[in-house]
Tab-separated table of C-alpha atoms (C1' of nucleotides) in Angstrom:
chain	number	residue	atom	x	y	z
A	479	UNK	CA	-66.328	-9.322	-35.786
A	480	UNK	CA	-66.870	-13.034	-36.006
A	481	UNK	CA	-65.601	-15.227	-33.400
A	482	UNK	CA	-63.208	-17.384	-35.094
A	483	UNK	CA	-61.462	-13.622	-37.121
A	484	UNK	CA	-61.388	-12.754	-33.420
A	485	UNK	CA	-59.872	-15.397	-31.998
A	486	UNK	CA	-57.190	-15.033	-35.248
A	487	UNK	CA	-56.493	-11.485	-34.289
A	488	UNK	CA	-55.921	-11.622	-30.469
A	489	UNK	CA	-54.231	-14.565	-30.692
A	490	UNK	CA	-50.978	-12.710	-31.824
A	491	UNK	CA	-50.619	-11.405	-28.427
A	492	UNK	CA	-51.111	-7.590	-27.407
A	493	UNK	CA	-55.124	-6.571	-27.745
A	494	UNK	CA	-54.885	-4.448	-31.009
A	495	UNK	CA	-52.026	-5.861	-32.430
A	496	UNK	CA	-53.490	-6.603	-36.032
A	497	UNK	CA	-50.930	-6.273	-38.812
A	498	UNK	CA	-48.748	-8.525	-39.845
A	499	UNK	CA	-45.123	-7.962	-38.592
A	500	UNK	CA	-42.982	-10.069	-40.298
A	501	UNK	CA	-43.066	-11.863	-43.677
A	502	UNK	CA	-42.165	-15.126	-42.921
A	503	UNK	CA	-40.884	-16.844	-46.155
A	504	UNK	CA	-39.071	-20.195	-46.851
A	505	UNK	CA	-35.764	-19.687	-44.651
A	506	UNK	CA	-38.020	-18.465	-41.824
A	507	UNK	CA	-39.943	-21.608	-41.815
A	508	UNK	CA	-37.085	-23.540	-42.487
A	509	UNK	CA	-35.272	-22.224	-39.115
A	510	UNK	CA	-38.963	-23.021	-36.996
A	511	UNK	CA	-38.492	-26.235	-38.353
A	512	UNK	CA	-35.056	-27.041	-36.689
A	513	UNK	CA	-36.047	-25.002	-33.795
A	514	UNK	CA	-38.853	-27.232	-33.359
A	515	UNK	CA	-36.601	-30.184	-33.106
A	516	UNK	CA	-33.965	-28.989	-30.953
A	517	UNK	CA	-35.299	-25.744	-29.154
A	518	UNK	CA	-31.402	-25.525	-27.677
A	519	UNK	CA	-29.202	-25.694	-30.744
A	520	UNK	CA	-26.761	-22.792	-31.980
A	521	UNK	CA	-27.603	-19.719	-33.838
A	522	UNK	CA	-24.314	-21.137	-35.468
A	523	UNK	CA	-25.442	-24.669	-35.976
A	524	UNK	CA	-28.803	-23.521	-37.096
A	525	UNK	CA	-27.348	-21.447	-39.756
A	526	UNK	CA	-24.774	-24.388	-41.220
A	527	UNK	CA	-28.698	-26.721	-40.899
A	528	UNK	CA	-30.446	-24.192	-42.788
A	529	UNK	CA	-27.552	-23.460	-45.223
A	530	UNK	CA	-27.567	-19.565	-44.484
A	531	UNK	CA	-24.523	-17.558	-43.492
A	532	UNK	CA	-24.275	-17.140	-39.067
A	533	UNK	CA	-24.807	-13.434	-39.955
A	534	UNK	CA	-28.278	-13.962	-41.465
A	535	UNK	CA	-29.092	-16.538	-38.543
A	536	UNK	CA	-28.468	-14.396	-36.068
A	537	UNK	CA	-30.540	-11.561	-37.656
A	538	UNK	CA	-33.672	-13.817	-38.822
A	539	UNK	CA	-33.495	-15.531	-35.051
A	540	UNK	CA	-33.685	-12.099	-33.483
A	541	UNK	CA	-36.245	-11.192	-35.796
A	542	UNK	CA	-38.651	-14.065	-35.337
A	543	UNK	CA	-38.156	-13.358	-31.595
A	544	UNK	CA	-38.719	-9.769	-31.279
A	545	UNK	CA	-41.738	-10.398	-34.207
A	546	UNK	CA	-43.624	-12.767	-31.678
A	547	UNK	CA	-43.496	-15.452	-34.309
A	548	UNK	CA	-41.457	-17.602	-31.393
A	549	UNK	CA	-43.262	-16.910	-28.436
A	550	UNK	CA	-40.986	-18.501	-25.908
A	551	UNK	CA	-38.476	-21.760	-25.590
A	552	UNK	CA	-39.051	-24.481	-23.802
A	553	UNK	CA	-38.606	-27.797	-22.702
A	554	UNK	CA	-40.692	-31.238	-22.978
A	555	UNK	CA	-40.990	-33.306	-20.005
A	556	UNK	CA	-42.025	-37.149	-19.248
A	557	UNK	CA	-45.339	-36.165	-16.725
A	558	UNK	CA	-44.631	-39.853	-15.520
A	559	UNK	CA	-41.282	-39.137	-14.227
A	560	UNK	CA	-42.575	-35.940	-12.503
A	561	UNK	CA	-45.197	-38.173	-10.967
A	562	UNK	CA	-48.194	-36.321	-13.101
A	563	UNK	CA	-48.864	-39.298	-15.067
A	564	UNK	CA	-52.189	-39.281	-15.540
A	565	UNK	CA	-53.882	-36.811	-18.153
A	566	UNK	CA	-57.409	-35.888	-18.411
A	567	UNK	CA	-59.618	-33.254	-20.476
A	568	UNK	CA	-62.546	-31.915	-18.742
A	569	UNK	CA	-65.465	-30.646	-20.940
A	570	UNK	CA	-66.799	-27.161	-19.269
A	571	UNK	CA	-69.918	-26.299	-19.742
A	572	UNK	CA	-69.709	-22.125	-18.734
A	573	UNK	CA	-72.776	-20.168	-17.212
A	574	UNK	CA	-73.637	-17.009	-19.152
A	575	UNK	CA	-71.817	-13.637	-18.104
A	576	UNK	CA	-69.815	-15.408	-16.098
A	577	UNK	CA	-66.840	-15.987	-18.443
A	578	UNK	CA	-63.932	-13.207	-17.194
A	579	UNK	CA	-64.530	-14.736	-13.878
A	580	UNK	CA	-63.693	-18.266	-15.693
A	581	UNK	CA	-60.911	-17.340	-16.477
A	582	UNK	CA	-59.399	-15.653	-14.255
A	583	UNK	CA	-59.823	-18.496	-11.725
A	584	UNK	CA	-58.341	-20.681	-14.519
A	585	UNK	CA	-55.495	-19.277	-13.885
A	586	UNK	CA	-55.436	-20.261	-10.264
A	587	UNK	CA	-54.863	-23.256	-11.417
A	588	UNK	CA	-51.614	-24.624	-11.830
A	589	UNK	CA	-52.320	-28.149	-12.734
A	590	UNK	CA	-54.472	-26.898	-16.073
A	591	UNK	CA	-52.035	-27.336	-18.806
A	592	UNK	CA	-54.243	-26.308	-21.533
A	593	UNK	CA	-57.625	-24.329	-21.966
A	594	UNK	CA	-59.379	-23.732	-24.933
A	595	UNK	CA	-62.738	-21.850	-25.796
A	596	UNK	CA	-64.705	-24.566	-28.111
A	597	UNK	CA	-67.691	-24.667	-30.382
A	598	UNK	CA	-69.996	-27.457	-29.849
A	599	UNK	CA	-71.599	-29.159	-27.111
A	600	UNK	CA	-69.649	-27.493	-24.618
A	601	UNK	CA	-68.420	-24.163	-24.042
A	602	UNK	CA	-64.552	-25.059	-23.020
A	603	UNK	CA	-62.132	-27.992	-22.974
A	604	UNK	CA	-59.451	-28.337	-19.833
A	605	UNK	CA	-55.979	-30.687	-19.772
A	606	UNK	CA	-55.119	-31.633	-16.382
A	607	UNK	CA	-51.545	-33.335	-15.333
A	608	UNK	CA	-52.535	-34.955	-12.248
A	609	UNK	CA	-51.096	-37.628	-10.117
A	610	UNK	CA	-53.373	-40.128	-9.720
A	611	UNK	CA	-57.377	-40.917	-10.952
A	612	UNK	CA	-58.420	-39.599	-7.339
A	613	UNK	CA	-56.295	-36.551	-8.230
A	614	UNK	CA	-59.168	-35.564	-10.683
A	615	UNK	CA	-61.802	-36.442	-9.147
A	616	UNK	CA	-60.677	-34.167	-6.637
A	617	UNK	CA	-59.929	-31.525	-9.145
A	618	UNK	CA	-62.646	-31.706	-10.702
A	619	UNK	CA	-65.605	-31.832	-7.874
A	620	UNK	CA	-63.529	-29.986	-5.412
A	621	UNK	CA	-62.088	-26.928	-7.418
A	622	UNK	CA	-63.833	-26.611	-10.498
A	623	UNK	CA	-67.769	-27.706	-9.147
A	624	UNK	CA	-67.105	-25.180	-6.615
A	625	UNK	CA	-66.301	-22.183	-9.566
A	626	UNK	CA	-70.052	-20.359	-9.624
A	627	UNK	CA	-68.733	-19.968	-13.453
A	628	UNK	CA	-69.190	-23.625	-13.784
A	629	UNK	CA	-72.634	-24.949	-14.604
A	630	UNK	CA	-71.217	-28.697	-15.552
A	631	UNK	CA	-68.749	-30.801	-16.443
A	632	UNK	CA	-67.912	-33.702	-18.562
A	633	UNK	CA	-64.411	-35.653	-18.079
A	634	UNK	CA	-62.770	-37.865	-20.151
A	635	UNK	CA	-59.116	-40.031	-19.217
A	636	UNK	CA	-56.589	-39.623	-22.085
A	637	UNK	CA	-55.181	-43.467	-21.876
A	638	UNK	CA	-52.420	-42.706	-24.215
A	639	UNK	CA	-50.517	-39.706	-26.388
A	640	UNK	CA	-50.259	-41.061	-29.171
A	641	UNK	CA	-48.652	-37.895	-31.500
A	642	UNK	CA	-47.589	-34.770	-29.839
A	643	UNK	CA	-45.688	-32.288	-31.970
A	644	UNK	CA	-44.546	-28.877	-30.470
A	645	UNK	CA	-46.269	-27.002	-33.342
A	646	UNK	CA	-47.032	-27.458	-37.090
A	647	UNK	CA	-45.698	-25.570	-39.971
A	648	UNK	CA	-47.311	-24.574	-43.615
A	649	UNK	CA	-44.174	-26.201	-44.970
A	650	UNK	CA	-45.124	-29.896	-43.898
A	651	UNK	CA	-47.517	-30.545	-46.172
A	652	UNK	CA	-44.820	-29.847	-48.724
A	653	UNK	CA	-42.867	-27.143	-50.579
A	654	UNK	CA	-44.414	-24.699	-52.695
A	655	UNK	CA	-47.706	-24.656	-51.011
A	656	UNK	CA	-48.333	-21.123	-49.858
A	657	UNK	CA	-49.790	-20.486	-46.428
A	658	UNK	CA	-52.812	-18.518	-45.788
A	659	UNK	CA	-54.726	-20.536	-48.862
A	660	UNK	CA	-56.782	-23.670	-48.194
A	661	UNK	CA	-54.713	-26.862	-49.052
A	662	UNK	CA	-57.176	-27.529	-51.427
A	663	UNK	CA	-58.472	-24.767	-53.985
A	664	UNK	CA	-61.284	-26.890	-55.107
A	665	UNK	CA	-62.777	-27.302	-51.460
A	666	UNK	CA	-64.449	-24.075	-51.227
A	667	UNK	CA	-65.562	-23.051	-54.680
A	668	UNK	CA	-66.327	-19.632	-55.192
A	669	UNK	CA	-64.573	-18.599	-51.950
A	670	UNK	CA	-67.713	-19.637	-50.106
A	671	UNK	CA	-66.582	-21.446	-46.861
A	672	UNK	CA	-68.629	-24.778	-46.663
A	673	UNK	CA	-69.871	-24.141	-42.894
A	674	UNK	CA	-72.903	-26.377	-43.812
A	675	UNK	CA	-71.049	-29.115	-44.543
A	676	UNK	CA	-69.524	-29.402	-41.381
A	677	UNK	CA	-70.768	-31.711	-38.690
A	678	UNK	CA	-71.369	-29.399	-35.550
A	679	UNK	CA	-72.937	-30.849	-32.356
A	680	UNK	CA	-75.355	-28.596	-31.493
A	681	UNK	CA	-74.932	-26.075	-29.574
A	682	UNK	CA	-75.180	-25.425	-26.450
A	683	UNK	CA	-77.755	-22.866	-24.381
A	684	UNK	CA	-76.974	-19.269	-24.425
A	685	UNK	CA	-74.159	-20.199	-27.074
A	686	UNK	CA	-74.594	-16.341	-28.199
A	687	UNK	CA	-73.111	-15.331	-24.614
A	688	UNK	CA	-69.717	-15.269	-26.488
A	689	UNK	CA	-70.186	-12.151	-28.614
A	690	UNK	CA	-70.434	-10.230	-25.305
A	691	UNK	CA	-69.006	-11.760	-22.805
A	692	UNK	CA	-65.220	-13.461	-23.919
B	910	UNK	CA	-52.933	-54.266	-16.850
B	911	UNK	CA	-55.699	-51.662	-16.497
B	912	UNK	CA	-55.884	-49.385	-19.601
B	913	UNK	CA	-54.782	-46.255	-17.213
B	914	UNK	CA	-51.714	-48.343	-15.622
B	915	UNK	CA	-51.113	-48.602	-19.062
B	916	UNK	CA	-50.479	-45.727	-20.360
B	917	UNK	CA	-48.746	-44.432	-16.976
B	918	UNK	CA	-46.331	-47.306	-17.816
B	919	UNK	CA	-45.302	-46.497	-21.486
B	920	UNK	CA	-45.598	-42.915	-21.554
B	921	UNK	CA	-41.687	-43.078	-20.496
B	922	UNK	CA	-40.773	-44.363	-23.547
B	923	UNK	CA	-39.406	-47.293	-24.709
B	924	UNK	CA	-41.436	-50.240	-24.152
B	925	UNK	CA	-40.382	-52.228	-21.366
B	926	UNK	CA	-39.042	-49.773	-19.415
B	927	UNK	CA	-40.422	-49.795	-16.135
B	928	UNK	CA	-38.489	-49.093	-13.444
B	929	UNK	CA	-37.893	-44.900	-12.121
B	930	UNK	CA	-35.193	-44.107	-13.579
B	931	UNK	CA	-34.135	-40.782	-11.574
B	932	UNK	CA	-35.735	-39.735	-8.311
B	933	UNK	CA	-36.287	-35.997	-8.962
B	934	UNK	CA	-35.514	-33.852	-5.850
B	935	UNK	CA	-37.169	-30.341	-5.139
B	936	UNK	CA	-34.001	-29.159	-7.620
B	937	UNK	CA	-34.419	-31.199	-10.229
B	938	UNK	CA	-38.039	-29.426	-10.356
B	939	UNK	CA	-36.862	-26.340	-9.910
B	940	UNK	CA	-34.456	-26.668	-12.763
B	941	UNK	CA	-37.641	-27.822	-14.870
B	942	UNK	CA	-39.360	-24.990	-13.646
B	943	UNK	CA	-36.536	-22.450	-15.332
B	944	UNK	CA	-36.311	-24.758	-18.302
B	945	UNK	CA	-39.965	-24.132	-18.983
B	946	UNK	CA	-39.875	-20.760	-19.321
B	947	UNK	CA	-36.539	-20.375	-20.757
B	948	UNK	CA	-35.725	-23.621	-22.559
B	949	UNK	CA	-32.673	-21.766	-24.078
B	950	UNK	CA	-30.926	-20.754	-20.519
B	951	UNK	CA	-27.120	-21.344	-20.420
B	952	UNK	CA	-26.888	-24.013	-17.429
B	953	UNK	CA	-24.346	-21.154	-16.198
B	954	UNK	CA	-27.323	-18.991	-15.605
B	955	UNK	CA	-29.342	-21.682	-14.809
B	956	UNK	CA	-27.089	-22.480	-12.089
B	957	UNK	CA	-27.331	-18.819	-10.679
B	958	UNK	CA	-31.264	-19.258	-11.189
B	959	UNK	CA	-32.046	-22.398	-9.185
B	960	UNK	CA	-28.814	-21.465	-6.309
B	961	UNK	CA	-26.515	-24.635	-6.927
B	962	UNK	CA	-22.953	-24.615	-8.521
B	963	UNK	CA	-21.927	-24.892	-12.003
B	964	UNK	CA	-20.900	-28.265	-11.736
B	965	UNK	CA	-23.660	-29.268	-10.212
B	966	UNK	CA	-26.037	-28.168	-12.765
B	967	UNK	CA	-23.991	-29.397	-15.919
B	968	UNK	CA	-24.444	-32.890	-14.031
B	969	UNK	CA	-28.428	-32.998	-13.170
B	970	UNK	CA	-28.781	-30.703	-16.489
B	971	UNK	CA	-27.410	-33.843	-18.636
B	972	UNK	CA	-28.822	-36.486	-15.722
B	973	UNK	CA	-32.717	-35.283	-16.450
B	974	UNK	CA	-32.021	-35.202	-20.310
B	975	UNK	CA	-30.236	-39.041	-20.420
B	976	UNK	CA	-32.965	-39.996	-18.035
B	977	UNK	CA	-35.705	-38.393	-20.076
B	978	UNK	CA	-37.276	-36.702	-17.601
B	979	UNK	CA	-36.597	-34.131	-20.344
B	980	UNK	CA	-37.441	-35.222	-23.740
B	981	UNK	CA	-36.502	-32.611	-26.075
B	982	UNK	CA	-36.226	-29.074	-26.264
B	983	UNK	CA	-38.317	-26.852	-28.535
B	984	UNK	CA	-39.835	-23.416	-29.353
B	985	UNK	CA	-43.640	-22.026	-28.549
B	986	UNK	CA	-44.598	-19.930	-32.066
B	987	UNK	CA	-47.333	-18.205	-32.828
B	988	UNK	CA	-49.386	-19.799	-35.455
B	989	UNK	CA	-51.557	-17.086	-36.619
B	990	UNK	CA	-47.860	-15.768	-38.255
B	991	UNK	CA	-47.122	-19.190	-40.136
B	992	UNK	CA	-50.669	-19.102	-41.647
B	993	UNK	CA	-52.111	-21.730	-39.485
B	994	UNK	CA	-54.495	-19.395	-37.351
B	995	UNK	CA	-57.610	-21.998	-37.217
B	996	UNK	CA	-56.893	-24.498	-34.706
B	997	UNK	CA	-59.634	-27.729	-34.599
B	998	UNK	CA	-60.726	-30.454	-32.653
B	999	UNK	CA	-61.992	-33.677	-34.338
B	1000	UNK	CA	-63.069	-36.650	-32.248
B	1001	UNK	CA	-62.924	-39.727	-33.858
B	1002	UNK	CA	-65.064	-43.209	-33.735
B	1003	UNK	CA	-62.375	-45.751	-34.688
B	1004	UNK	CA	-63.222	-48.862	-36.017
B	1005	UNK	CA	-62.796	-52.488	-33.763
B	1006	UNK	CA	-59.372	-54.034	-34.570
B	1007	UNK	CA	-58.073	-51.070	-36.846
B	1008	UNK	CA	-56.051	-49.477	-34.208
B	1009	UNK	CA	-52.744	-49.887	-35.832
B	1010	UNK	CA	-53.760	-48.461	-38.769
B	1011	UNK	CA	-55.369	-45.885	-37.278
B	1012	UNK	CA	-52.270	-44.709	-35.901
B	1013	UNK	CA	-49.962	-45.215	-38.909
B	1014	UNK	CA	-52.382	-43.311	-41.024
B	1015	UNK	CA	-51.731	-40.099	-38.064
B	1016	UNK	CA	-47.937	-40.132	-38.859
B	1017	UNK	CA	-48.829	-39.454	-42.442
B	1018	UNK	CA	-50.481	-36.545	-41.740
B	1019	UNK	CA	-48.534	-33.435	-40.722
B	1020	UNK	CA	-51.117	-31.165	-40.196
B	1021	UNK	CA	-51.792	-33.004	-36.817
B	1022	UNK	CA	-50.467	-31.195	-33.707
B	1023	UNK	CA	-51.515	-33.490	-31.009
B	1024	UNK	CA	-53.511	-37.192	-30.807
B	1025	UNK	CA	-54.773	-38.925	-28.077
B	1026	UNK	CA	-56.591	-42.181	-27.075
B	1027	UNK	CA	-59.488	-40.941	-24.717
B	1028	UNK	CA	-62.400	-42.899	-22.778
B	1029	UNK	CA	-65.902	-41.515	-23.124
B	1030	UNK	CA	-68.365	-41.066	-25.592
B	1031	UNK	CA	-65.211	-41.012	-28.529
B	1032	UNK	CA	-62.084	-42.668	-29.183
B	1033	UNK	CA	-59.548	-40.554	-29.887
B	1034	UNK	CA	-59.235	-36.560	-30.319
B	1035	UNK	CA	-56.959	-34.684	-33.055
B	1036	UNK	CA	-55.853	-31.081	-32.867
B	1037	UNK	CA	-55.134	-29.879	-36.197
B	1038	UNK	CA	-53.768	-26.335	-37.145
B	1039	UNK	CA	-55.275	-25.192	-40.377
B	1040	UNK	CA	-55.031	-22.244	-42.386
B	1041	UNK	CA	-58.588	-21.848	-42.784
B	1042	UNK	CA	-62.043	-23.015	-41.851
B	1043	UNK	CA	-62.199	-24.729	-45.509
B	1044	UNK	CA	-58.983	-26.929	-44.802
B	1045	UNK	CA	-60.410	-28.089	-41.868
B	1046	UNK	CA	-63.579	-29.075	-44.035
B	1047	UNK	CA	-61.487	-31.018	-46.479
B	1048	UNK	CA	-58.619	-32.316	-44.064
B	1049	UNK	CA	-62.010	-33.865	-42.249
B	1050	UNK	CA	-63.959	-34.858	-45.316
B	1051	UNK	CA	-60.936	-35.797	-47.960
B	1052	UNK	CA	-58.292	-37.260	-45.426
B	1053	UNK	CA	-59.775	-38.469	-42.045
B	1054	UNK	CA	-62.711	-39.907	-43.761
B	1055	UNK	CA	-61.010	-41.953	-46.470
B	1056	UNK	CA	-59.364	-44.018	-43.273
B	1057	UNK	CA	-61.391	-47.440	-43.078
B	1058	UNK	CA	-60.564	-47.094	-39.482
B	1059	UNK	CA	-62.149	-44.092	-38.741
B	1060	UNK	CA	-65.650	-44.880	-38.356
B	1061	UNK	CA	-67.292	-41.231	-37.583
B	1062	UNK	CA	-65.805	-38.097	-36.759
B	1063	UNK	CA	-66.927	-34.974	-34.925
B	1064	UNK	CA	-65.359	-31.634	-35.392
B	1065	UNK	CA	-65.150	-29.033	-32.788
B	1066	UNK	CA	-63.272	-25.543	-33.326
B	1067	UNK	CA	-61.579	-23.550	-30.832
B	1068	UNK	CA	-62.103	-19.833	-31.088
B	1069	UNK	CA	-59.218	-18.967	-28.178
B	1070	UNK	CA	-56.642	-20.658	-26.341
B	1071	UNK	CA	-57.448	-18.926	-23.123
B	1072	UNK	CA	-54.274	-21.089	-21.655
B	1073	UNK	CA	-51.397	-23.027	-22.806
B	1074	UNK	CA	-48.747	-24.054	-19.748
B	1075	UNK	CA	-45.744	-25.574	-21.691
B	1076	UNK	CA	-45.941	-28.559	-19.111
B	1077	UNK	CA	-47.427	-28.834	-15.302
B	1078	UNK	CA	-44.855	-29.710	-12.190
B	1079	UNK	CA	-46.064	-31.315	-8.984
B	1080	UNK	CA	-44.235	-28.160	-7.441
B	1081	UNK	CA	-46.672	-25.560	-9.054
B	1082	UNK	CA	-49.402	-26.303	-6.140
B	1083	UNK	CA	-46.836	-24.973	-3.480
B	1084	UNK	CA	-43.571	-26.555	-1.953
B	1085	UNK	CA	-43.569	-29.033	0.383
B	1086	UNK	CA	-46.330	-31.249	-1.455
B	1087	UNK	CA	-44.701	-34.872	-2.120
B	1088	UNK	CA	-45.535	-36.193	-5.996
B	1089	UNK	CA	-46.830	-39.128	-6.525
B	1090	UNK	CA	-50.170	-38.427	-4.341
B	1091	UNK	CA	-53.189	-37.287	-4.597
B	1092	UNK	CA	-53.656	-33.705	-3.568
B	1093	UNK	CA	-56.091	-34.226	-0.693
B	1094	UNK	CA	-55.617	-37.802	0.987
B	1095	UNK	CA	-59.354	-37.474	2.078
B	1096	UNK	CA	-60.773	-37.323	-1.677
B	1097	UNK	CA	-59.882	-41.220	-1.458
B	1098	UNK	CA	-60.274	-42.841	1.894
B	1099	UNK	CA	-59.154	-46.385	2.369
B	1100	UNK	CA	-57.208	-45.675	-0.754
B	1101	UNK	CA	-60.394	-46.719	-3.054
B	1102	UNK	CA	-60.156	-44.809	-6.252
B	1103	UNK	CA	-63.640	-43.254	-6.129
B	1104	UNK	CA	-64.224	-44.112	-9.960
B	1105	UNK	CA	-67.881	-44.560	-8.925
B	1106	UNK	CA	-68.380	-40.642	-8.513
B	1107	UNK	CA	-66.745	-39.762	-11.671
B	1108	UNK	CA	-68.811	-38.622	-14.402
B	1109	UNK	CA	-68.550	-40.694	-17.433
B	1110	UNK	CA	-69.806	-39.578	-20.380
B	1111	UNK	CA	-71.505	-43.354	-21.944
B	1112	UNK	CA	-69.102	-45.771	-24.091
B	1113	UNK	CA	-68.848	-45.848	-27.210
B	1114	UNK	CA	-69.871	-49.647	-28.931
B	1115	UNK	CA	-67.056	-52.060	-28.474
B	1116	UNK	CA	-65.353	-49.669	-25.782
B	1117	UNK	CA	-63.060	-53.900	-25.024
B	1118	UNK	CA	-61.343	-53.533	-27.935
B	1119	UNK	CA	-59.050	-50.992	-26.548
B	1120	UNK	CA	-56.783	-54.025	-24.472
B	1121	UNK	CA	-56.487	-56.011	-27.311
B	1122	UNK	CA	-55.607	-53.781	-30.166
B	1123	UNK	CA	-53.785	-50.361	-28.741
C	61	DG	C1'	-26.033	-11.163	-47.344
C	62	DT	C1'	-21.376	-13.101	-46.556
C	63	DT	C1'	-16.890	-14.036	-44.517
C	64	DG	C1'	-13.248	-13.873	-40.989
C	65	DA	C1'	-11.078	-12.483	-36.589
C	66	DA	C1'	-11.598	-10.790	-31.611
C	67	DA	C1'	-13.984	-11.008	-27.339
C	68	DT	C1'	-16.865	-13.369	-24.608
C	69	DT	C1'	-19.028	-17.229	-22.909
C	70	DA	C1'	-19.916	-22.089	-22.513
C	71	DG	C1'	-18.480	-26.799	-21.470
C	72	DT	C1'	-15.054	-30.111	-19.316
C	73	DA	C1'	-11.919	-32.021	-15.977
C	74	DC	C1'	-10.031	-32.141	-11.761
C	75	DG	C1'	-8.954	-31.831	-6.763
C	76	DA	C1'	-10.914	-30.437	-2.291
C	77	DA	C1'	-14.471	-30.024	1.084
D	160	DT	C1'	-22.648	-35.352	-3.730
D	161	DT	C1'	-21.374	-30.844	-4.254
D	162	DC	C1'	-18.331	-26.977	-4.959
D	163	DG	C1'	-14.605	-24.097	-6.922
D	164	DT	C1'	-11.139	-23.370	-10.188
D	165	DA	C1'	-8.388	-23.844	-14.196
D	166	DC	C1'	-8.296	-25.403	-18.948
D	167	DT	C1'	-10.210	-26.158	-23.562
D	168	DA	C1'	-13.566	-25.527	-27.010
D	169	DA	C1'	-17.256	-23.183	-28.889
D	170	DT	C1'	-20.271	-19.368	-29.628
D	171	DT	C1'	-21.507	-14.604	-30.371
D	172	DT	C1'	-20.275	-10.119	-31.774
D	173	DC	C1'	-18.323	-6.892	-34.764
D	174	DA	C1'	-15.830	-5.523	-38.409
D	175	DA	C1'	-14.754	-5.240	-43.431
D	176	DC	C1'	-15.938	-7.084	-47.959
DNA sequence: GTTGAAATTAGTACGAA
DNA sequence: TTCGTACTAATTTCAAC
């Protein structure tokens, strides 16, 4: 198993889960797209938006739910207001063998908004909400320097948001574009995926840790 | 204006709006703390949840929303089910005094799920959602490229999103912690912002441009 | 998959503490 | 401010088509 068809497959949710549950087709993707807008509307008012009947709403909204398609609803908060106005990403650089114990004190760690295993240069990339600049720097040399899992760190000050969408969709590129096909045929000729065409940085030490250990 | 004080000032929105708007108490947190895991609550429940009347919650509900302490609500899906299982980071160079069309070319493209300014080594980073490694490839080579303000790219993919918080609260580090400071006063003594321990990774060329064009 | 009517629940307005 | 209650409007459910 490679590790981006891994990351594909256990991203669904439960380990093992593989098929596909649902075929999502146009009116699915239509209803994620005012759902995606206004997370609180009507089953009612979502059916008279997408132009179905409240009947067929009610049963594609409970079937996008129980599916896992729609994970969870939520809201979107100004961090300023909440007094967590100042956003960073910290570049992790993650000592071999040592990755369940990475994560599991990640999630000690209620200030991490987001955490993603990367390619590249370094091994992961953390978003922090934090109050103030000195909030990081505590965060980061305090807490995460102290993590035996850590071997170093890079971080970089987001100075402004520019575009923040809750998710995207297959359908905004367009109608009629299928999903699960590149947007553009002609990119990958033959079906051969053009990895050496893409600019990596290299990679890091021990980069072959992740077969074993994640 | 520092680039940070910035961004702290128009992350709330419209420009020119400065002043706090609401002073969230410990309820008005722990109504965003419900609202984040169940953005679709009746404020009846809600009410029940957090422990204050009806009436009570129907006013702070609609207070934090006209505020915009709460920006919008929305759904959490799971992308591997619309076809867009191949999430990417791409940080970009941009180009002195092409800021604006920098960002005007990122509305155009709906594949983006999330762009921000950044210090450090790059300007900005994009998270795209892709269906496949290939669209990546051509969204980078075909789309971001062809911008004369994007001056070099570098793309990073993320092979699991070990963590994705909808949003952080200053209340998720335990009660009785006041926003709006730094979690441990010492980190900062004399109230100098320690900027001079912070790793940085080096600037890119022409790092001033960023007060006179963002 | 659709429509319509019943039951339930949500949202509003008001006076009192 | 917050609470409790009564009133109005809307939503969800369930049935038949």
């Amino acid at each position: 198993m490679t590790e981006i068809s891994r990351n594909a497959a256990q991203e669904g949710g439960q380990p093992g889960r593989i098929g596909i549950g649902l075929e999502l087709d146009a009116t699915h993707l239509k209803i994620l797209e005012v759902l995606r807008e206004n997370g609180r509307i009507s089953v009612a008012a979502l059916a008279e938006r997408v132009g179905i009947s409240r009947a067929n709403a009610y049963t594609r909204f409970e079937a996008l739910r129980a599916d896992g398609a729609i994970k969870r609803f939520t809201a979107e908060i100004d961090h300023v207001r909440t007094g967590l106005g100042i956003t960073a990403l910290i570049f992790v650089t993650v000592r071999q063998q040592m990755w369940r114990q990475f994560r599991a004190q990640l999630a000690a760690m209620p200030e991490v908004e987001y955490c993603a295993i990367t390619t590249g240069q370094h091994d992961a990339m953390i978003q922090v909400r934090m109050a103030d600049v000195a909030a990081v720097h505590a965060m980061v040399t305090e807490r995460l320097a102290n993590i035996p899992a850590v071997k170093a760190t890079e971080t970089v000050f987001i100075l402004d948001e520019v575009l923040k969408r809750p998710y995207v969709l297959p359908s905004d590129r367009g109608p009629g574009r299928s999903p699960r096909r590149p947007a553009d045929p002609a990119a990958a000729p033959g079906g051969e995926v053009p990895l050496g065409k893409m600019r990596f940085v290299g990679a890091a030490e021990g980069r072959a840790q992740l077969q074993q250990d994640v």
